[in-house]
């Protein structure tokens, strides 16, 4: 398709992308690689929908080690959400499950910053624990992150 840069079939030729949805196509079991930058306060949220056949969605860290993998069969959807462990470039692979895999796909990529899901963020360690008093937090945990809160109490409470 028009948005599917070829070749982008390995780490070195990975297509640089920004957040959002894009269409692509796997032909004869190939891989399509994409790359996006993220920092340790972010989470990466991936969603992959396909039209036919079977496909794997894989997320790799800056050292190219695998951080997550999801399989989607036929007309389903695969999702991966991971907290970013280090600043750097992250790689996304869409790969056919077999040598003959041919299918169109839609890949949606989001880099979730803490401020997008938690009014108290960043509050991911003891030093940054958010002070709260009889309040409700409407945060969301993304891909294994932590949210810490501090509550001031006296001896009678």
Coordinates of N, CA and C in Angstrom, one line a residue:
X1 N 0.8 -1.2 0.0 CA 0.0 0.0 0.0 C 0.9 1.2 0.0
X2 N 0.2 2.4 -0.1 CA 1.0 3.6 -0.2 C 1.8 3.9 1.1
X3 N 1.3 3.5 2.2 CA 2.0 3.7 3.5 C 3.0 2.7 3.8
X4 N 3.1 1.6 3.1 CA 4.0 0.5 3.4 C 5.3 0.6 2.7
X5 N 6.3 1.2 3.3 CA 7.6 1.5 2.7 C 8.3 0.1 2.5
X6 N 8.8 -0.1 1.3 CA 9.5 -1.3 1.0 C 10.9 -0.9 0.6
X7 N 12.0 -1.6 0.9 CA 12.0 -2.6 1.9 C 12.1 -2.1 3.3
X8 N 11.4 -2.7 4.2 CA 11.5 -2.4 5.6 C 11.4 -3.7 6.3
X9 N 12.3 -4.7 5.9 CA 12.2 -6.1 6.3 C 13.2 -6.5 7.3
X10 N 13.9 -5.5 7.9 CA 14.8 -5.9 9.0 C 15.1 -4.6 9.9
X11 N 15.8 -4.8 11.0 CA 16.0 -3.7 11.9 C 16.7 -2.5 11.2
X12 N 17.7 -2.8 10.4 CA 18.4 -1.7 9.7 C 17.6 -0.9 8.7
X13 N 16.6 -1.5 8.2 CA 15.7 -0.8 7.2 C 14.4 -0.4 7.8
X14 N 14.2 -0.5 9.1 CA 13.0 -0.2 9.7 C 12.5 1.2 9.4
X15 N 11.2 1.3 9.1 CA 10.6 2.6 8.7 C 10.3 3.4 10.0
X16 N 10.8 4.6 10.1 CA 10.6 5.5 11.2 C 9.1 6.0 11.1
X17 N 8.4 5.9 12.2 CA 7.0 6.2 12.3 C 6.7 7.1 13.5
X18 N 5.6 7.7 13.4 CA 5.1 8.5 14.6 C 3.8 7.8 15.1
X19 N 3.2 8.3 16.1 CA 1.9 7.7 16.6 C 0.9 7.7 15.5
X20 N -0.1 6.8 15.7 CA -1.2 6.7 14.8 C -1.3 5.4 14.1
X21 N -2.3 5.3 13.2 CA -2.6 4.1 12.4 C -2.0 4.2 11.1
X22 N -1.6 3.0 10.6 CA -1.1 2.9 9.2 C -1.5 1.5 8.7
X23 N -1.6 1.5 7.4 CA -2.0 0.3 6.7 C -0.7 -0.3 6.1
X24 N -0.6 -1.6 6.0 CA 0.5 -2.3 5.4 C 0.1 -3.6 4.8
X25 N 1.0 -4.4 4.3 CA 0.7 -5.7 3.7 C 1.9 -6.6 3.8
X26 N 1.6 -7.8 4.3 CA 2.6 -8.9 4.4 C 2.4 -9.7 3.1
X27 N 3.5 -10.0 2.4 CA 3.5 -10.9 1.3 C 4.5 -12.0 1.4
X28 N 4.0 -13.2 1.2 CA 4.9 -14.4 1.3 C 5.7 -14.5 2.5
X29 N 5.0 -14.2 3.7 CA 5.7 -14.5 5.0 C 6.7 -13.5 5.4
X30 N 6.8 -12.4 4.7 CA 7.9 -11.4 5.0 C 7.6 -10.7 6.3
X31 N 8.6 -9.9 6.7 CA 8.5 -9.0 7.9 C 8.4 -7.6 7.5
X32 N 7.6 -6.8 8.2 CA 7.7 -5.3 8.1 C 8.2 -4.8 9.5
X33 N 9.2 -4.0 9.4 CA 9.8 -3.4 10.7 C 9.5 -1.9 10.7
X34 N 9.2 -1.4 11.9 CA 8.9 0.0 12.1 C 9.8 0.4 13.4
X35 N 10.1 1.7 13.5 CA 10.8 2.2 14.7 C 10.2 3.5 15.2
X36 N 10.2 3.6 16.5 CA 9.7 4.8 17.1 C 10.5 5.1 18.4
X37 N 10.7 6.3 18.7 CA 11.4 6.7 19.9 C 10.5 6.9 21.1
X38 N 11.0 6.5 22.3 CA 10.2 6.6 23.5 C 11.2 6.8 24.7
X39 N 10.7 7.3 25.8 CA 11.5 7.5 27.0 C 10.9 6.7 28.2
X40 N 11.7 6.6 29.2 CA 11.3 5.8 30.4 C 10.0 6.1 31.1
X41 N 9.5 7.3 30.8 CA 8.2 7.7 31.4 C 7.0 7.2 30.6
X42 N 7.3 6.7 29.4 CA 6.2 6.3 28.4 C 5.9 4.8 28.5
X43 N 4.7 4.5 27.9 CA 4.4 3.1 27.6 C 4.1 3.1 26.1
X44 N 4.4 2.0 25.5 CA 4.1 1.8 24.1 C 2.9 0.8 24.0
X45 N 1.8 1.3 23.3 CA 0.6 0.5 23.1 C 0.4 0.2 21.6
X46 N 0.4 -1.1 21.3 CA 0.3 -1.5 19.9 C -1.0 -2.3 19.7
X47 N -1.6 -2.1 18.5 CA -2.8 -2.8 18.2 C -2.7 -3.2 16.7
X48 N -2.9 -4.4 16.3 CA -2.8 -4.9 15.0 C -4.0 -5.7 14.5
X49 N -4.6 -5.2 13.5 CA -5.8 -5.9 12.9 C -5.4 -6.4 11.5
X50 N -5.9 -7.6 11.2 CA -5.6 -8.2 9.9 C -6.9 -8.6 9.2
X51 N -6.8 -8.8 7.9 CA -7.9 -9.2 7.0 C -8.0 -10.7 6.8
X52 N -6.9 -11.4 6.9 CA -6.9 -12.9 6.6 C -5.5 -13.4 7.1
X53 N -5.4 -14.8 7.0 CA -4.2 -15.5 7.3 C -3.8 -15.3 8.8
X54 N -2.5 -15.5 9.2 CA -2.0 -15.4 10.6 C -0.7 -14.6 10.6
X55 N -0.7 -13.8 11.6 CA 0.5 -12.8 11.7 C 0.9 -12.7 13.2
X56 N 2.2 -12.5 13.4 CA 2.8 -12.2 14.7 C 3.1 -10.7 14.8
X57 N 2.8 -10.1 15.9 CA 3.2 -8.7 16.2 C 4.3 -8.8 17.3
X58 N 5.4 -8.2 17.1 CA 6.5 -8.3 18.1 C 7.1 -6.9 18.4
X59 N 7.3 -6.6 19.7 CA 7.9 -5.4 20.1 C 9.3 -5.7 20.6
X60 N 10.3 -4.9 20.1 CA 11.7 -5.0 20.5 C 12.2 -3.7 21.2
X61 N 13.1 -3.8 22.2 CA 13.7 -2.7 22.8 C 14.9 -2.1 22.0
X62 N 15.5 -1.1 22.5 CA 16.7 -0.5 21.8 C 17.8 -1.4 21.6
X63 N 18.0 -2.4 22.4 CA 19.0 -3.4 22.2 C 18.6 -4.6 21.3
X64 N 17.4 -4.4 20.8 CA 16.8 -5.4 19.8 C 16.4 -6.7 20.5
X65 N 16.3 -6.7 21.8 CA 15.8 -7.8 22.6 C 14.3 -7.7 22.6
X66 N 13.6 -8.9 22.5 CA 12.2 -9.0 22.4 C 11.5 -8.6 23.8
X67 N 10.6 -7.6 23.7 CA 9.8 -7.2 24.9 C 8.4 -7.7 25.0
X68 N 7.9 -8.1 23.8 CA 6.5 -8.6 23.8 C 6.2 -9.2 22.5
X69 N 5.2 -10.2 22.5 CA 4.8 -10.9 21.2 C 3.4 -11.2 21.4
X70 N 2.6 -11.0 20.3 CA 1.2 -11.4 20.2 C 0.9 -12.0 18.8
X71 N 0.1 -13.0 18.8 CA -0.3 -13.7 17.6 C -1.8 -13.4 17.3
X72 N -2.0 -13.2 16.0 CA -3.4 -13.0 15.6 C -3.7 -13.9 14.4
X73 N -4.9 -14.6 14.5 CA -5.2 -15.6 13.5 C -6.5 -15.1 12.7
X74 N -6.3 -15.1 11.4 CA -7.4 -14.8 10.5 C -7.9 -13.3 10.6
X75 N -9.1 -13.1 11.0 CA -9.6 -11.7 11.0 C -9.7 -11.1 12.4
X76 N -8.6 -11.4 13.2 CA -8.6 -10.9 14.6 C -7.8 -9.7 14.8
X77 N -7.5 -9.5 16.1 CA -6.7 -8.4 16.5 C -5.7 -8.8 17.6
X78 N -4.5 -8.3 17.5 CA -3.4 -8.5 18.5 C -3.1 -7.2 19.2
X79 N -2.7 -7.3 20.5 CA -2.3 -6.1 21.2 C -1.1 -6.4 22.1
X80 N -0.3 -5.4 22.2 CA 0.9 -5.4 23.1 C 1.0 -4.0 23.8
X81 N 1.1 -4.0 25.1 CA 1.3 -2.8 25.9 C 2.4 -3.0 26.8
X82 N 3.5 -2.2 26.8 CA 4.6 -2.3 27.7 C 5.1 -1.0 28.1
X83 N 5.5 -0.9 29.4 CA 6.2 0.2 30.0 C 7.6 0.3 29.4
X84 N 8.0 1.4 29.0 CA 9.3 1.6 28.3 C 10.4 1.5 29.4
X85 N 11.3 0.5 29.3 CA 12.4 0.3 30.3 C 13.6 1.3 30.2
X86 N 13.8 1.8 29.0 CA 14.9 2.7 28.8 C 14.7 3.7 27.7
X87 N 15.3 4.8 27.7 CA 15.2 5.8 26.6 C 15.8 5.2 25.3
X88 N 15.2 5.4 24.2 CA 15.8 4.9 23.0 C 14.7 4.7 21.9
X89 N 15.2 3.9 20.9 CA 14.4 3.6 19.7 C 13.9 2.2 19.9
X90 N 12.6 2.0 19.7 CA 11.9 0.8 19.9 C 11.4 0.3 18.5
X91 N 11.5 -1.0 18.3 CA 11.2 -1.6 17.0 C 9.9 -2.5 17.1
X92 N 9.1 -2.4 16.0 CA 7.9 -3.1 15.9 C 8.0 -4.0 14.7
X93 N 7.7 -5.3 14.8 CA 7.8 -6.2 13.7 C 6.4 -6.8 13.5
X94 N 5.9 -6.7 12.2 CA 4.7 -7.4 11.8 C 5.2 -8.5 10.8
X95 N 5.0 -9.8 11.2 CA 5.6 -10.9 10.4 C 4.6 -12.0 10.2
X96 N 4.6 -12.5 9.0 CA 3.7 -13.6 8.6 C 4.0 -14.8 9.5
X97 N 3.0 -15.6 9.8 CA 3.2 -16.8 10.7 C 3.8 -17.9 9.9
X98 N 3.7 -17.9 8.6 CA 4.2 -18.9 7.7 C 4.8 -18.3 6.4
X99 N 5.5 -19.1 5.7 CA 6.2 -18.7 4.5 C 5.3 -18.2 3.4
X100 N 4.1 -18.6 3.4 CA 3.1 -18.2 2.4 C 2.1 -17.2 2.9
X101 N 2.3 -16.6 4.1 CA 1.4 -15.6 4.6 C 1.3 -14.4 3.8
X102 N 0.1 -14.1 3.3 CA -0.2 -12.8 2.6 C -1.4 -12.2 3.1
X103 N -1.3 -11.0 3.7 CA -2.5 -10.3 4.2 C -2.3 -8.8 4.3
X104 N -3.3 -8.1 4.3 CA -3.3 -6.7 4.6 C -3.4 -6.5 6.1
X105 N -2.9 -5.4 6.7 CA -3.0 -5.2 8.1 C -3.2 -3.7 8.4
X106 N -3.7 -3.4 9.6 CA -3.7 -2.1 10.1 C -3.0 -2.1 11.5
X107 N -1.9 -1.3 11.6 CA -1.1 -1.2 12.8 C -1.4 0.2 13.4
X108 N -1.8 0.2 14.7 CA -2.0 1.4 15.4 C -1.0 1.5 16.5
X109 N -0.2 2.6 16.6 CA 0.9 2.8 17.5 C 0.6 4.0 18.4
X110 N 0.6 3.8 19.7 CA 0.5 4.9 20.6 C 1.7 4.9 21.6
X111 N 2.2 6.1 21.9 CA 3.2 6.2 22.9 C 2.5 7.0 24.0
X112 N 2.2 6.3 25.1 CA 1.4 6.9 26.2 C 2.3 7.6 27.2
X113 N 2.2 8.9 27.3 CA 2.9 9.6 28.4 C 2.1 9.6 29.6
X114 N 2.7 9.6 30.8 CA 2.0 9.6 32.1 C 0.9 10.6 32.2
X115 N 1.1 11.8 31.7 CA 0.2 12.9 31.8 C -1.1 12.6 31.0
X116 N -1.1 11.7 30.1 CA -2.2 11.3 29.3 C -3.2 10.4 30.1
X117 N -2.7 9.8 31.2 CA -3.6 8.8 31.8 C -3.6 8.9 33.4
X118 N -2.9 9.9 33.9 CA -2.8 10.0 35.4 C -2.5 11.4 35.8
X119 N -3.5 12.1 36.5 CA -3.3 13.5 36.9 C -2.2 13.7 37.8
X120 N -1.7 12.6 38.5 CA -0.6 12.7 39.5 C 0.8 12.4 38.9
X121 N 0.8 12.0 37.7 CA 2.1 11.5 37.1 C 3.1 12.7 37.0
X122 N 4.4 12.4 37.0 CA 5.0 11.0 37.3 C 5.0 10.7 38.8
X123 N 4.5 9.6 39.1 CA 4.5 9.1 40.5 C 4.8 7.6 40.6
X124 N 6.0 7.3 40.0 CA 6.3 5.9 39.8 C 7.4 5.4 40.8
X125 N 7.8 6.2 41.8 CA 8.7 5.7 42.8 C 8.4 6.4 44.1
X126 N 9.0 6.0 45.2 CA 8.7 6.6 46.5 C 9.0 8.1 46.6
X127 N 10.1 8.6 45.9 CA 10.4 10.0 45.9 C 9.4 10.8 45.2
X128 N 8.7 10.2 44.2 CA 7.7 11.0 43.4 C 6.2 10.6 43.8
X129 N 6.0 9.9 44.9 CA 4.7 9.5 45.3 C 3.8 10.7 45.4
X130 N 2.6 10.6 44.9 CA 1.7 11.8 44.8 C 1.0 11.9 46.2
X131 N 1.0 13.1 46.8 CA 0.3 13.2 48.1 C -1.2 13.3 47.8
X132 N -2.0 12.6 48.5 CA -3.4 12.6 48.3 C -4.1 12.6 49.7
X133 N -5.3 13.2 49.8 CA -6.1 13.3 51.0 C -7.6 13.1 50.6
X134 N -8.1 12.0 50.9 CA -9.6 11.8 50.6 C -9.9 12.1 49.2
X135 N -9.1 11.7 48.3 CA -9.3 12.0 46.9 C -9.4 10.7 46.1
X136 N -9.9 10.8 44.9 CA -10.1 9.7 44.0 C -9.1 9.9 42.8
X137 N -8.3 8.9 42.5 CA -7.4 9.0 41.4 C -8.0 8.1 40.3
X138 N -8.0 8.7 39.1 CA -8.5 8.1 37.9 C -7.4 7.7 37.0
X139 N -6.3 7.2 37.5 CA -5.2 6.8 36.7 C -5.4 5.5 36.0
X140 N -4.4 5.1 35.2 CA -4.4 3.8 34.5 C -3.0 3.3 34.5
X141 N -2.9 2.0 34.7 CA -1.6 1.3 34.7 C -1.4 0.8 33.2
X142 N -0.3 1.2 32.7 CA 0.1 0.9 31.3 C 1.3 0.0 31.3
X143 N 1.1 -1.3 30.9 CA 2.3 -2.2 30.6 C 3.2 -2.4 31.7
X144 N 2.7 -2.5 33.0 CA 3.6 -2.8 34.1 C 4.2 -1.7 34.8
X145 N 3.8 -0.4 34.6 CA 4.2 0.7 35.4 C 3.7 0.6 36.8
X146 N 4.2 1.5 37.6 CA 3.7 1.6 39.0 C 3.2 3.0 39.3
X147 N 2.2 3.2 40.1 CA 1.7 4.5 40.6 C 1.8 4.4 42.1
X148 N 2.5 5.4 42.7 CA 2.6 5.4 44.2 C 1.9 6.7 44.7
X149 N 1.3 6.6 45.9 CA 0.6 7.7 46.5 C 1.1 7.7 47.9
X150 N 1.1 9.0 48.5 CA 1.4 9.2 49.9 C 0.3 9.8 50.6
X151 N -0.1 9.2 51.7 CA -1.2 9.6 52.6 C -0.7 10.0 53.9
X152 N -0.9 11.3 54.3 CA -0.5 11.7 55.6 C -1.4 11.3 56.7
X153 N -1.0 10.6 57.7 CA -1.8 10.1 58.8 C -1.2 10.5 60.1
X154 N -2.0 10.7 61.2 CA -1.5 10.9 62.5 C -1.8 9.7 63.3
X155 N -1.3 9.7 64.6 CA -1.5 8.5 65.4 C -2.9 8.1 65.6
X156 N -3.8 9.0 65.6 CA -5.2 8.7 65.8 C -6.0 8.1 64.6
X157 N -5.3 8.1 63.4 CA -6.0 7.7 62.2 C -5.6 6.3 61.8

